JSON list of C-alpha atoms in Angstrom, two decimals:
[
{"chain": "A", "resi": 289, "resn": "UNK", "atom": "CA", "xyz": [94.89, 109.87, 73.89]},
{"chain": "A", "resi": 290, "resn": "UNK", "atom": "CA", "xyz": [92.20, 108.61, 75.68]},
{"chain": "A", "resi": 291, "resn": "UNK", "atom": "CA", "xyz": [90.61, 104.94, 75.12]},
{"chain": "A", "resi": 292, "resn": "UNK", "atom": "CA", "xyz": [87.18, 106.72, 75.06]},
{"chain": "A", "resi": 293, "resn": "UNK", "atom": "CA", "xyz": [88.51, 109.32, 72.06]},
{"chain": "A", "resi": 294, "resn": "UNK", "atom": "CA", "xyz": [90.12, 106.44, 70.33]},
{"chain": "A", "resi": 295, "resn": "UNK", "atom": "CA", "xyz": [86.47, 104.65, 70.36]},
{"chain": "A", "resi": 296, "resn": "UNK", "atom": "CA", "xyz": [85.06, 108.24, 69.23]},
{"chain": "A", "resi": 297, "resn": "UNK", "atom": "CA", "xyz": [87.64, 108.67, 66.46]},
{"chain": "A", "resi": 298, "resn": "UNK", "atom": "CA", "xyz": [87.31, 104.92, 64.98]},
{"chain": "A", "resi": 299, "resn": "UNK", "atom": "CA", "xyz": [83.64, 105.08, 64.72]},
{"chain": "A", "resi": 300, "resn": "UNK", "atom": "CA", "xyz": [83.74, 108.79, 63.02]},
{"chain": "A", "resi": 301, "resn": "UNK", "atom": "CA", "xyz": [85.96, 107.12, 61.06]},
{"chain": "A", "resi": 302, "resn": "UNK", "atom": "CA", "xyz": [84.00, 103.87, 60.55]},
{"chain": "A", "resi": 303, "resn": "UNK", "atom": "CA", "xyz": [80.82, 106.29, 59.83]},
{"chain": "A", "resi": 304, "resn": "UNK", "atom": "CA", "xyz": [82.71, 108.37, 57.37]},
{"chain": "A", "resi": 305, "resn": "UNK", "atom": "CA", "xyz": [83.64, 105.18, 55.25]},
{"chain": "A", "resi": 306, "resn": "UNK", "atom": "CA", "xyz": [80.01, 104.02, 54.74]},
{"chain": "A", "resi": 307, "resn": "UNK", "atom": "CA", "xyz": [79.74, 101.19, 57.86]},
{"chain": "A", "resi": 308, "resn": "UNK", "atom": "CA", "xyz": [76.28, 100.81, 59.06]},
{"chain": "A", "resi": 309, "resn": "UNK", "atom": "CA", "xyz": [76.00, 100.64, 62.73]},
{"chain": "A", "resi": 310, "resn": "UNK", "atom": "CA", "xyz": [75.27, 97.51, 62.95]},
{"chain": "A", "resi": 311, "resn": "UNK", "atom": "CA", "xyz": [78.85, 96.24, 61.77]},
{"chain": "A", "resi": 312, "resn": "UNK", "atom": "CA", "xyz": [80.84, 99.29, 63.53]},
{"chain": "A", "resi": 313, "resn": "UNK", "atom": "CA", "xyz": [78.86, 97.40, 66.80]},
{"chain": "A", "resi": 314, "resn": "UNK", "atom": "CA", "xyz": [79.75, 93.68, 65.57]},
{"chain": "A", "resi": 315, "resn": "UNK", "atom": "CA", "xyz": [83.32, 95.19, 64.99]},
{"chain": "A", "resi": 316, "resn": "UNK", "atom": "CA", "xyz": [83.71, 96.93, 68.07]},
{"chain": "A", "resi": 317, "resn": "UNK", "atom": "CA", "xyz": [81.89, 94.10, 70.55]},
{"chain": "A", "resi": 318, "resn": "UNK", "atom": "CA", "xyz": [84.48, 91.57, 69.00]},
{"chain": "A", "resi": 319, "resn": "UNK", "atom": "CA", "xyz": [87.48, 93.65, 69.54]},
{"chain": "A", "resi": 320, "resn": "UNK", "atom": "CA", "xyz": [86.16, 93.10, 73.18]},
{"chain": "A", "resi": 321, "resn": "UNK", "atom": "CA", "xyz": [84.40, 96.60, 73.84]},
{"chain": "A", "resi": 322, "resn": "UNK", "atom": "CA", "xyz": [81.59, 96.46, 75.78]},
{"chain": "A", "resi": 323, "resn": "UNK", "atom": "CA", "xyz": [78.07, 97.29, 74.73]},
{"chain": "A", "resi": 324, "resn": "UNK", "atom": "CA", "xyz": [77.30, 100.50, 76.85]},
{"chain": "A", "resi": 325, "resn": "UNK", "atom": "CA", "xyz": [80.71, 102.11, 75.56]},
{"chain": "A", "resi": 326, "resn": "UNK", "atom": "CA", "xyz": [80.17, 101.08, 71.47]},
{"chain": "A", "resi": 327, "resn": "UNK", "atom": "CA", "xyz": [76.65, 102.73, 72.29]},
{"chain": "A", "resi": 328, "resn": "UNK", "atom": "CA", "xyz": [77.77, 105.63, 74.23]},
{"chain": "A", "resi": 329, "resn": "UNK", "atom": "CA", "xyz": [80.28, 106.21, 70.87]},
{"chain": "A", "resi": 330, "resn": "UNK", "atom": "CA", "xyz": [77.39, 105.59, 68.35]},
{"chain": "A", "resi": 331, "resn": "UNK", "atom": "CA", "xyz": [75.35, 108.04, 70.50]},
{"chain": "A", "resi": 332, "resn": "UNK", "atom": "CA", "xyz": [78.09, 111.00, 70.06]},
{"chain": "A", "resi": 333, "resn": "UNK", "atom": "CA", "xyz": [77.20, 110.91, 66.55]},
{"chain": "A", "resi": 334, "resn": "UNK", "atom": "CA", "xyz": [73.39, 111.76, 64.37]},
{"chain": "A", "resi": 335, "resn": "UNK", "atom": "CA", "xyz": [71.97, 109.03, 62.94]},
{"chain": "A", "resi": 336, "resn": "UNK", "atom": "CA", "xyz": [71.60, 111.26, 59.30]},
{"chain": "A", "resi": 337, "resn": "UNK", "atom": "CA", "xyz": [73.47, 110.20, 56.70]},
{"chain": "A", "resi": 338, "resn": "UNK", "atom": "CA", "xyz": [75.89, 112.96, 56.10]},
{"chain": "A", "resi": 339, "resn": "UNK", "atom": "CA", "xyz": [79.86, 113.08, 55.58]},
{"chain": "A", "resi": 340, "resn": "UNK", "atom": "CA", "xyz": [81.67, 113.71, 57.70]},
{"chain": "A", "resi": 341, "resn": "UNK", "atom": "CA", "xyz": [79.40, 112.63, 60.50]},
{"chain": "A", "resi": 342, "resn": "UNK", "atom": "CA", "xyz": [77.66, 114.89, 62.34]},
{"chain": "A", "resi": 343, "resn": "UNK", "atom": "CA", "xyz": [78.65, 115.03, 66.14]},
{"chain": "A", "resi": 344, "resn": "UNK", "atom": "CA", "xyz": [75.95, 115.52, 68.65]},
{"chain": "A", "resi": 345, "resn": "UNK", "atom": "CA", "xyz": [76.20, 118.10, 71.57]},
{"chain": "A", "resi": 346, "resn": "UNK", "atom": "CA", "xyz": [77.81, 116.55, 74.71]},
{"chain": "A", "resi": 347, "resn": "UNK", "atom": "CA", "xyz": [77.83, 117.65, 78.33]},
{"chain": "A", "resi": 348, "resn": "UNK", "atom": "CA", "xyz": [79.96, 120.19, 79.23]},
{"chain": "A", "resi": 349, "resn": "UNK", "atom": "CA", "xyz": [82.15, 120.63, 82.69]},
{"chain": "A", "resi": 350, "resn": "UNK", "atom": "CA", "xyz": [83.64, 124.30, 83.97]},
{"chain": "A", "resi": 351, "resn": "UNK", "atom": "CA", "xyz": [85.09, 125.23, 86.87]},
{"chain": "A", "resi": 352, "resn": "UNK", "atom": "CA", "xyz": [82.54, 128.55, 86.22]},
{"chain": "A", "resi": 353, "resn": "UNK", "atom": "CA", "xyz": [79.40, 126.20, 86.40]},
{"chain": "A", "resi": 354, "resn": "UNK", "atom": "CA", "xyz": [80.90, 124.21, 89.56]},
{"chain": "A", "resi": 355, "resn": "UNK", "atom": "CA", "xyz": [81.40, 127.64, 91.68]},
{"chain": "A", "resi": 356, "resn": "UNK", "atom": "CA", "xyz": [77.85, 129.11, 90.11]},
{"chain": "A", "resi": 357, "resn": "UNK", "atom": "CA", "xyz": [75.70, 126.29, 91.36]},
{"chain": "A", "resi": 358, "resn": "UNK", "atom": "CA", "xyz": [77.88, 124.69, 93.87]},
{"chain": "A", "resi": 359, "resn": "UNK", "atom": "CA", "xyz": [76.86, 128.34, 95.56]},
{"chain": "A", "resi": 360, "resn": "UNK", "atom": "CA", "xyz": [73.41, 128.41, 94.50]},
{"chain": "A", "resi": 361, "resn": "UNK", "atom": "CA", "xyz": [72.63, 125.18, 95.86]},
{"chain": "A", "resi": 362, "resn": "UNK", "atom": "CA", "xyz": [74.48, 125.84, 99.20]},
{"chain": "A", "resi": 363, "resn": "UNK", "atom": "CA", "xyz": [72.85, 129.35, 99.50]},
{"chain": "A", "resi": 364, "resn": "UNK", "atom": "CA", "xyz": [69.45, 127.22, 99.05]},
{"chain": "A", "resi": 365, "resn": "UNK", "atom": "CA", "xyz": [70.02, 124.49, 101.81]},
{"chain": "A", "resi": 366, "resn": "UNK", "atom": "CA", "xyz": [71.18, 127.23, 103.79]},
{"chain": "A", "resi": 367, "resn": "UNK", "atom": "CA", "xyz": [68.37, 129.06, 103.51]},
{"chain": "A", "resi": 368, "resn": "UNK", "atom": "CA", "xyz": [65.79, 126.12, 103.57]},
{"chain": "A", "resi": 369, "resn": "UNK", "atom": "CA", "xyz": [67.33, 124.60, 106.56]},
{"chain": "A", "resi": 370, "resn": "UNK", "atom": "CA", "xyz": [66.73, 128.03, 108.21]},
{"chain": "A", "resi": 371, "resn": "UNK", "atom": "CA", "xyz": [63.40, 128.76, 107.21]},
{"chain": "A", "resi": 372, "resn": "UNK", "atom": "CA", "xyz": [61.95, 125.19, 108.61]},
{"chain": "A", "resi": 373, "resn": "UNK", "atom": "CA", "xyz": [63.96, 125.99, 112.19]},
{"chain": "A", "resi": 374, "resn": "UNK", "atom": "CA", "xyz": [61.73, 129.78, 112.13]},
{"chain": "A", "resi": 375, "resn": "UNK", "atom": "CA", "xyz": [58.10, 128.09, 110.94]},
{"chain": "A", "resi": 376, "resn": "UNK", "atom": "CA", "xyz": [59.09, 125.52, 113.67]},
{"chain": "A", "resi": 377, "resn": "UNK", "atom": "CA", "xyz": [59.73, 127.98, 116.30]},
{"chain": "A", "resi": 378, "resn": "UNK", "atom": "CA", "xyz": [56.96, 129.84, 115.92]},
{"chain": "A", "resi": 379, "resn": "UNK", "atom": "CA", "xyz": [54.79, 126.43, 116.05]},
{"chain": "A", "resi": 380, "resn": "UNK", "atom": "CA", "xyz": [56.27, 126.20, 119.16]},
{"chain": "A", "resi": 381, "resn": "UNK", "atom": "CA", "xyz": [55.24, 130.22, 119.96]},
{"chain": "A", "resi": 382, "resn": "UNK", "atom": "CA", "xyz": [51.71, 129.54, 119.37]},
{"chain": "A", "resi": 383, "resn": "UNK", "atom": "CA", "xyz": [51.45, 126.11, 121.40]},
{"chain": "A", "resi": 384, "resn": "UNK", "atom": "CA", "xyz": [53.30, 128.52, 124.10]},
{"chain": "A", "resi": 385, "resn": "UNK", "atom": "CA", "xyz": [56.28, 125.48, 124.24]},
{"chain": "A", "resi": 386, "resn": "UNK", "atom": "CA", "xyz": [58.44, 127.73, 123.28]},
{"chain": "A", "resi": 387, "resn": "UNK", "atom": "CA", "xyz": [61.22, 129.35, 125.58]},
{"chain": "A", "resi": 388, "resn": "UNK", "atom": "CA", "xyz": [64.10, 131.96, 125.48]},
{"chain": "A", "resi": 389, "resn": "UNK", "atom": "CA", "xyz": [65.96, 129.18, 122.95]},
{"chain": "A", "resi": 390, "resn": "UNK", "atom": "CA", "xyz": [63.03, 129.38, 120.45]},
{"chain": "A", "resi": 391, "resn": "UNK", "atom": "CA", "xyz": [63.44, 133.60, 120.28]},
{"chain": "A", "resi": 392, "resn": "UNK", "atom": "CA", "xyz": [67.32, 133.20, 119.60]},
{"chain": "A", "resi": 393, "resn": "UNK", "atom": "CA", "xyz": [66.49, 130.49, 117.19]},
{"chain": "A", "resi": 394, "resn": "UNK", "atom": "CA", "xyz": [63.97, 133.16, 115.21]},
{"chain": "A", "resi": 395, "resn": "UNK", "atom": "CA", "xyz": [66.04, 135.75, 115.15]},
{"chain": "A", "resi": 396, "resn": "UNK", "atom": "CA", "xyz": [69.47, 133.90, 113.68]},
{"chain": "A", "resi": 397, "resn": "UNK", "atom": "CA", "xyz": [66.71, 131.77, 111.00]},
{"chain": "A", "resi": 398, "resn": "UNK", "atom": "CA", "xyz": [65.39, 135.31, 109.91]},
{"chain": "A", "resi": 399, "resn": "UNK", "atom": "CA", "xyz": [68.83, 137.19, 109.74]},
{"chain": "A", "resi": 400, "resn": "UNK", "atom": "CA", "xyz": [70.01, 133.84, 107.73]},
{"chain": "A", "resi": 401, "resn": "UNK", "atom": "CA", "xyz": [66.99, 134.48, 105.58]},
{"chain": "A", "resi": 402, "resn": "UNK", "atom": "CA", "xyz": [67.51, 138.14, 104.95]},
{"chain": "A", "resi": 403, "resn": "UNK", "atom": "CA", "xyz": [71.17, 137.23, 103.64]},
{"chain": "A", "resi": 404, "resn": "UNK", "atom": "CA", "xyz": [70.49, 134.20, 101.80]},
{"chain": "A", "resi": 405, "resn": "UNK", "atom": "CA", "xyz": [67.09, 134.39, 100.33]},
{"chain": "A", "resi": 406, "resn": "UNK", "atom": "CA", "xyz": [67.89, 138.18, 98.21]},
{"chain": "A", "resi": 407, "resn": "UNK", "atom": "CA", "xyz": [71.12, 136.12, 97.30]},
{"chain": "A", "resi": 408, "resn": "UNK", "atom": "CA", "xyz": [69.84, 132.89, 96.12]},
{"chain": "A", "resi": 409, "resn": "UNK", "atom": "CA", "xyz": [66.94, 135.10, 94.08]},
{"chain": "A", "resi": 410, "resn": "UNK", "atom": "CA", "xyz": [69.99, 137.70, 92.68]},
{"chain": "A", "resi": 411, "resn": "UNK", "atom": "CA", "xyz": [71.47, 133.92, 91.65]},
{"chain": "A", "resi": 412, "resn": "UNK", "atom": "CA", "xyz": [68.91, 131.89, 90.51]},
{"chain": "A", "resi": 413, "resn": "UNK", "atom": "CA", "xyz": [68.03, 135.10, 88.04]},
{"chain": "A", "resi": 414, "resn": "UNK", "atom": "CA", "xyz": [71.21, 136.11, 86.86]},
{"chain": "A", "resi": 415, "resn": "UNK", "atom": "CA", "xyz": [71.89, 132.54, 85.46]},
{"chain": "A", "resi": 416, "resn": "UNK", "atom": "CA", "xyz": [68.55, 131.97, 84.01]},
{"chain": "A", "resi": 417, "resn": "UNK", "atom": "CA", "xyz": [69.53, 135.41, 81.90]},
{"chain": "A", "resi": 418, "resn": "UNK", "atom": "CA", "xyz": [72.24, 133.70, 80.46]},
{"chain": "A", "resi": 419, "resn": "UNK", "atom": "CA", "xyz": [70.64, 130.02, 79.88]},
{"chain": "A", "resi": 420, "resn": "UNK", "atom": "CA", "xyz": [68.17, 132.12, 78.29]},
{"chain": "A", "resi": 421, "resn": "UNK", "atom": "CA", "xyz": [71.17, 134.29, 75.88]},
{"chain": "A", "resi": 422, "resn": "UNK", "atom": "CA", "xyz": [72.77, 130.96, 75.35]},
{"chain": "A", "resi": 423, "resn": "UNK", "atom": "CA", "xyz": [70.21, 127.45, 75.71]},
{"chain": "A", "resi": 424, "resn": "UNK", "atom": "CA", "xyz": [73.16, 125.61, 75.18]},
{"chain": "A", "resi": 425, "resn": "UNK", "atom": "CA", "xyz": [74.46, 125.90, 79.00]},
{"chain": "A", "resi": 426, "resn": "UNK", "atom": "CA", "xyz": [71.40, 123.85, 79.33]},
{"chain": "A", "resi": 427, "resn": "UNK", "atom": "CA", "xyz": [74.24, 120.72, 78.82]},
{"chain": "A", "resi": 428, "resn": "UNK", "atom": "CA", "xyz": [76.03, 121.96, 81.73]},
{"chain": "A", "resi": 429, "resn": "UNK", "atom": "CA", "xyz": [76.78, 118.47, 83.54]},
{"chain": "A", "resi": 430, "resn": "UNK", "atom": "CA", "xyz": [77.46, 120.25, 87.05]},
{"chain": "A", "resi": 431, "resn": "UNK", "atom": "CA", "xyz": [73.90, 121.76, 86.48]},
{"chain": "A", "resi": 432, "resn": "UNK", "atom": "CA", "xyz": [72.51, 118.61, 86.13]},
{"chain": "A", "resi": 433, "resn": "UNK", "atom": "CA", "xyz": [74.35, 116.93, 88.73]},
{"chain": "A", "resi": 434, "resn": "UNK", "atom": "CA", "xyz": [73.80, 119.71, 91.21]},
{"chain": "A", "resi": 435, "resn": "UNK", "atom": "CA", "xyz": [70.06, 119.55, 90.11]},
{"chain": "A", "resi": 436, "resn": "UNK", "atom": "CA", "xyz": [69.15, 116.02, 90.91]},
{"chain": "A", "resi": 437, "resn": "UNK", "atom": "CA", "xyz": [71.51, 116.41, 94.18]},
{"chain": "A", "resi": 438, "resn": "UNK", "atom": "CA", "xyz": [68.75, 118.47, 95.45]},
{"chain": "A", "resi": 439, "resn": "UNK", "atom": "CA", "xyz": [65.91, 116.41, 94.11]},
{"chain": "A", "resi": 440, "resn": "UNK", "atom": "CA", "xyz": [68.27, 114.02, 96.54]},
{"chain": "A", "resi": 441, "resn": "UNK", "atom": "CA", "xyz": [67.77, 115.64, 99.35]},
{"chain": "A", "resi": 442, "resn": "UNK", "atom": "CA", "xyz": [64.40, 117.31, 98.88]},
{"chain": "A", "resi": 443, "resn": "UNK", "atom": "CA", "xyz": [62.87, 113.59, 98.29]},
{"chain": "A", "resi": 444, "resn": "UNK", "atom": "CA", "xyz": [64.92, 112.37, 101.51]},
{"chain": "A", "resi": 445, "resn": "UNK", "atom": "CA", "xyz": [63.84, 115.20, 103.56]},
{"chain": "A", "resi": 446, "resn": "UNK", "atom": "CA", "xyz": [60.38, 114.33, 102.94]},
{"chain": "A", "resi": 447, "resn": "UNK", "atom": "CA", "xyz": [60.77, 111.01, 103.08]},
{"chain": "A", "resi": 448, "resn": "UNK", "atom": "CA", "xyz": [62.31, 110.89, 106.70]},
{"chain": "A", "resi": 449, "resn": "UNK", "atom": "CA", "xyz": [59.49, 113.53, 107.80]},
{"chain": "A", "resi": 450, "resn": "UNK", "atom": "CA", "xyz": [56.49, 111.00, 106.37]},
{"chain": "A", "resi": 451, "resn": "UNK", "atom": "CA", "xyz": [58.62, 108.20, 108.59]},
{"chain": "A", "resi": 452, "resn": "UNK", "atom": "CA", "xyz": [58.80, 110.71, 111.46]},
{"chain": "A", "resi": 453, "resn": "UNK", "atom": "CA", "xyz": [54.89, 111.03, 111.10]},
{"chain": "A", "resi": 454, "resn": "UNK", "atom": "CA", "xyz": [54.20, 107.60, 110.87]},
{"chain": "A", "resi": 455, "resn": "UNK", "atom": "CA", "xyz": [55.92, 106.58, 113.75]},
{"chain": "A", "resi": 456, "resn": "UNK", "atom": "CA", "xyz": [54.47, 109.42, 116.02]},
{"chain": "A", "resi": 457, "resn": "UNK", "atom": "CA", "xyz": [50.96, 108.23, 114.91]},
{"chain": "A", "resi": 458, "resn": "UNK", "atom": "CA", "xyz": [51.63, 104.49, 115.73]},
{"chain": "A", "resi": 459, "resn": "UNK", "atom": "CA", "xyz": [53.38, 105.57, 119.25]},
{"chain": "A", "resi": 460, "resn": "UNK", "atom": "CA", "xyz": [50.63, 108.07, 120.46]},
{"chain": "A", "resi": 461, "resn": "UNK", "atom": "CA", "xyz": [52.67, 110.87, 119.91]},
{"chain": "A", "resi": 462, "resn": "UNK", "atom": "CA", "xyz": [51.10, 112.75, 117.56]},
{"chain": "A", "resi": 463, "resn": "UNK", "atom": "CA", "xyz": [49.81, 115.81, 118.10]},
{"chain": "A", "resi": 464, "resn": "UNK", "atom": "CA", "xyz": [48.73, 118.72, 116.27]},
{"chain": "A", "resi": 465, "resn": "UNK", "atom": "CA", "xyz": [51.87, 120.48, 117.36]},
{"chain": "A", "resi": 466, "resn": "UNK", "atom": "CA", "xyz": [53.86, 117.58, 115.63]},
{"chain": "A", "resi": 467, "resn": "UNK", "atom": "CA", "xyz": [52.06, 117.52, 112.87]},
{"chain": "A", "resi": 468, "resn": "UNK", "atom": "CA", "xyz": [52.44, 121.26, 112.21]},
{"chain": "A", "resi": 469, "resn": "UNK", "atom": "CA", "xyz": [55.62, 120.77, 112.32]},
{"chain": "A", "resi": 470, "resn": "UNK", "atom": "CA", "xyz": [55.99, 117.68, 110.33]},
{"chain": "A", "resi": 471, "resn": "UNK", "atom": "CA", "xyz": [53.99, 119.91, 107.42]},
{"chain": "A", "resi": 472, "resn": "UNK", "atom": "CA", "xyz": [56.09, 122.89, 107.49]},
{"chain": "A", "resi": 473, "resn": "UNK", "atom": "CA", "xyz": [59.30, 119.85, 106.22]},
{"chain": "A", "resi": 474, "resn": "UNK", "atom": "CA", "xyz": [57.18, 118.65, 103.73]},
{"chain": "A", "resi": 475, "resn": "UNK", "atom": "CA", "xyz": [56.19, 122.11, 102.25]},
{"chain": "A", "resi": 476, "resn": "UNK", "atom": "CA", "xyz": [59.73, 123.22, 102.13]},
{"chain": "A", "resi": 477, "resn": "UNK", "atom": "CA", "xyz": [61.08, 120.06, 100.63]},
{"chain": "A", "resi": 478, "resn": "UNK", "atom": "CA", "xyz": [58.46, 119.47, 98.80]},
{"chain": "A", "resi": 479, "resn": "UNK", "atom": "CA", "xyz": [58.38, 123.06, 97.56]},
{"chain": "A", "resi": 480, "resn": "UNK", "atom": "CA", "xyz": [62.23, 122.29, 96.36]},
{"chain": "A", "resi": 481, "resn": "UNK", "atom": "CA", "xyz": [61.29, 119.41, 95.03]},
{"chain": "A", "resi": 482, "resn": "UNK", "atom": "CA", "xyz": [58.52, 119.90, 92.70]},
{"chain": "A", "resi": 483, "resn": "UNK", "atom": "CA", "xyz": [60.42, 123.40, 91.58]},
{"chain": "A", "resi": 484, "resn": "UNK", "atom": "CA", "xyz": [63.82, 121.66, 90.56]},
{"chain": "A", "resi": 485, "resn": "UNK", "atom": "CA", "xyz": [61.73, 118.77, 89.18]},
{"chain": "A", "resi": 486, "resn": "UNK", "atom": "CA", "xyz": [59.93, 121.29, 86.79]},
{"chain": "A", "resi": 487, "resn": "UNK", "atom": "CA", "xyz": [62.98, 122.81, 85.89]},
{"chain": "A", "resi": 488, "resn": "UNK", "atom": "CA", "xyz": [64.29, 119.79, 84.20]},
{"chain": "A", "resi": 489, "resn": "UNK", "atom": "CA", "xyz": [61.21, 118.83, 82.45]},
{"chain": "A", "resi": 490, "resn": "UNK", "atom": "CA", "xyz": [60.91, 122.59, 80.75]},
{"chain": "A", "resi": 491, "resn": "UNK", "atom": "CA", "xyz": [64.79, 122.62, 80.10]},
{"chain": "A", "resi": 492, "resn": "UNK", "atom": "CA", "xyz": [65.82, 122.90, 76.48]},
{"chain": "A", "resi": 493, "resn": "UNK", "atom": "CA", "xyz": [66.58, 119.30, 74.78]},
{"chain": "A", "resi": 494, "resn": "UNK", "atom": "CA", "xyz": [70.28, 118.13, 75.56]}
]
């Protein structure tokens, strides 16, 4: 058995036998655990007094949820990626800078974009159905990690095209053709961003 479902059983235990929190933490700390784990195990357990104790909802890991959003989120980049190389070829179009390269590099972006952008949709609704059937998927820990690993990148994105700005402005490079394309990052990123950022703040209570 695990160390960590030892520390879970003991203060179950502990809880069941009338210890107040206080000395299961006293106990605990002096037996050498460290605070953030005696919390952590206090934590997997409500605070109303009730016996047995009543365990909270934890995370939960599947290899279902890894394939599901490892996909979705790869389908997304994919298609993100794709969309900023067409918006910045056609910049290029209508500053006539573009060439033969910038016509090959609309027409892969757009057949990327008819592939990926039905799927991610077909994806992105089909699991929403079931978080909405079952709000407890909400605790999905690969959903949350492959959330904020997107808020990652989104904020990075962004962050490396305001840099990119910047430094064109303070070199004399800036031009409205830069900047064009400097805004079509930002409103994709950003656009990720500020969607997977809402997601979490409207998602059911974990």
């Amino acid at each position: 058995m695990a160390q960590r479902d030892e520390l879970s059983i003991f203060v179950r235990d502990a809880l069941a036998a009338g210890k107040s929190r206080a000395e299961i933490t006293a106990a605990l700390t002096h037996a050498g655990w460290r605070s953030a784990e005696v919390q952590d195990a206090l934590n997997g357990w409500d605070e109303m007094p009730f016996s047995p104790p009543i365990p909270r909802p934890v995370a939960t890991v599947s290899a279902r949820d890894f394939f599901t959003y490892a996909l979705t989120f790869c389908v997304l980049i994919l298609g993100a990626f794709n969309l900023v190389v067409v918006l910045q070829a056609l910049v290029d179009v209508v500053f006539a800078t573009g060439d033969g390269g910038s016509d090959r590099s609309i027409r892969w972006g757009v057949a990327v974009l008819i592939v990926t952008g039905p799927m991610y949709l077909w994806l992105t609704l089909r699991e929403r159905r079931k978080l909405a059937r079952d709000p407890a998927l909400y605790r999905s820990a690969i959903r949350k990690w492959m959330i904020y690993i997107g808020l990652l990148l989104a904020a990075l994105t962004m962050l490396g095209d305001s840099i990119a700005t910047i430094y064109a402005l303070l070199t004399g490079d800036l031009t409205a053709q830069f900047v064009l394309k400097a805004l079509v990052v930002l409103v994709v990123a950003g656009g990720i961003f500020a969607y997977y950022l809402r997601d979490l703040r409207e998602e059911a209570p974990s």
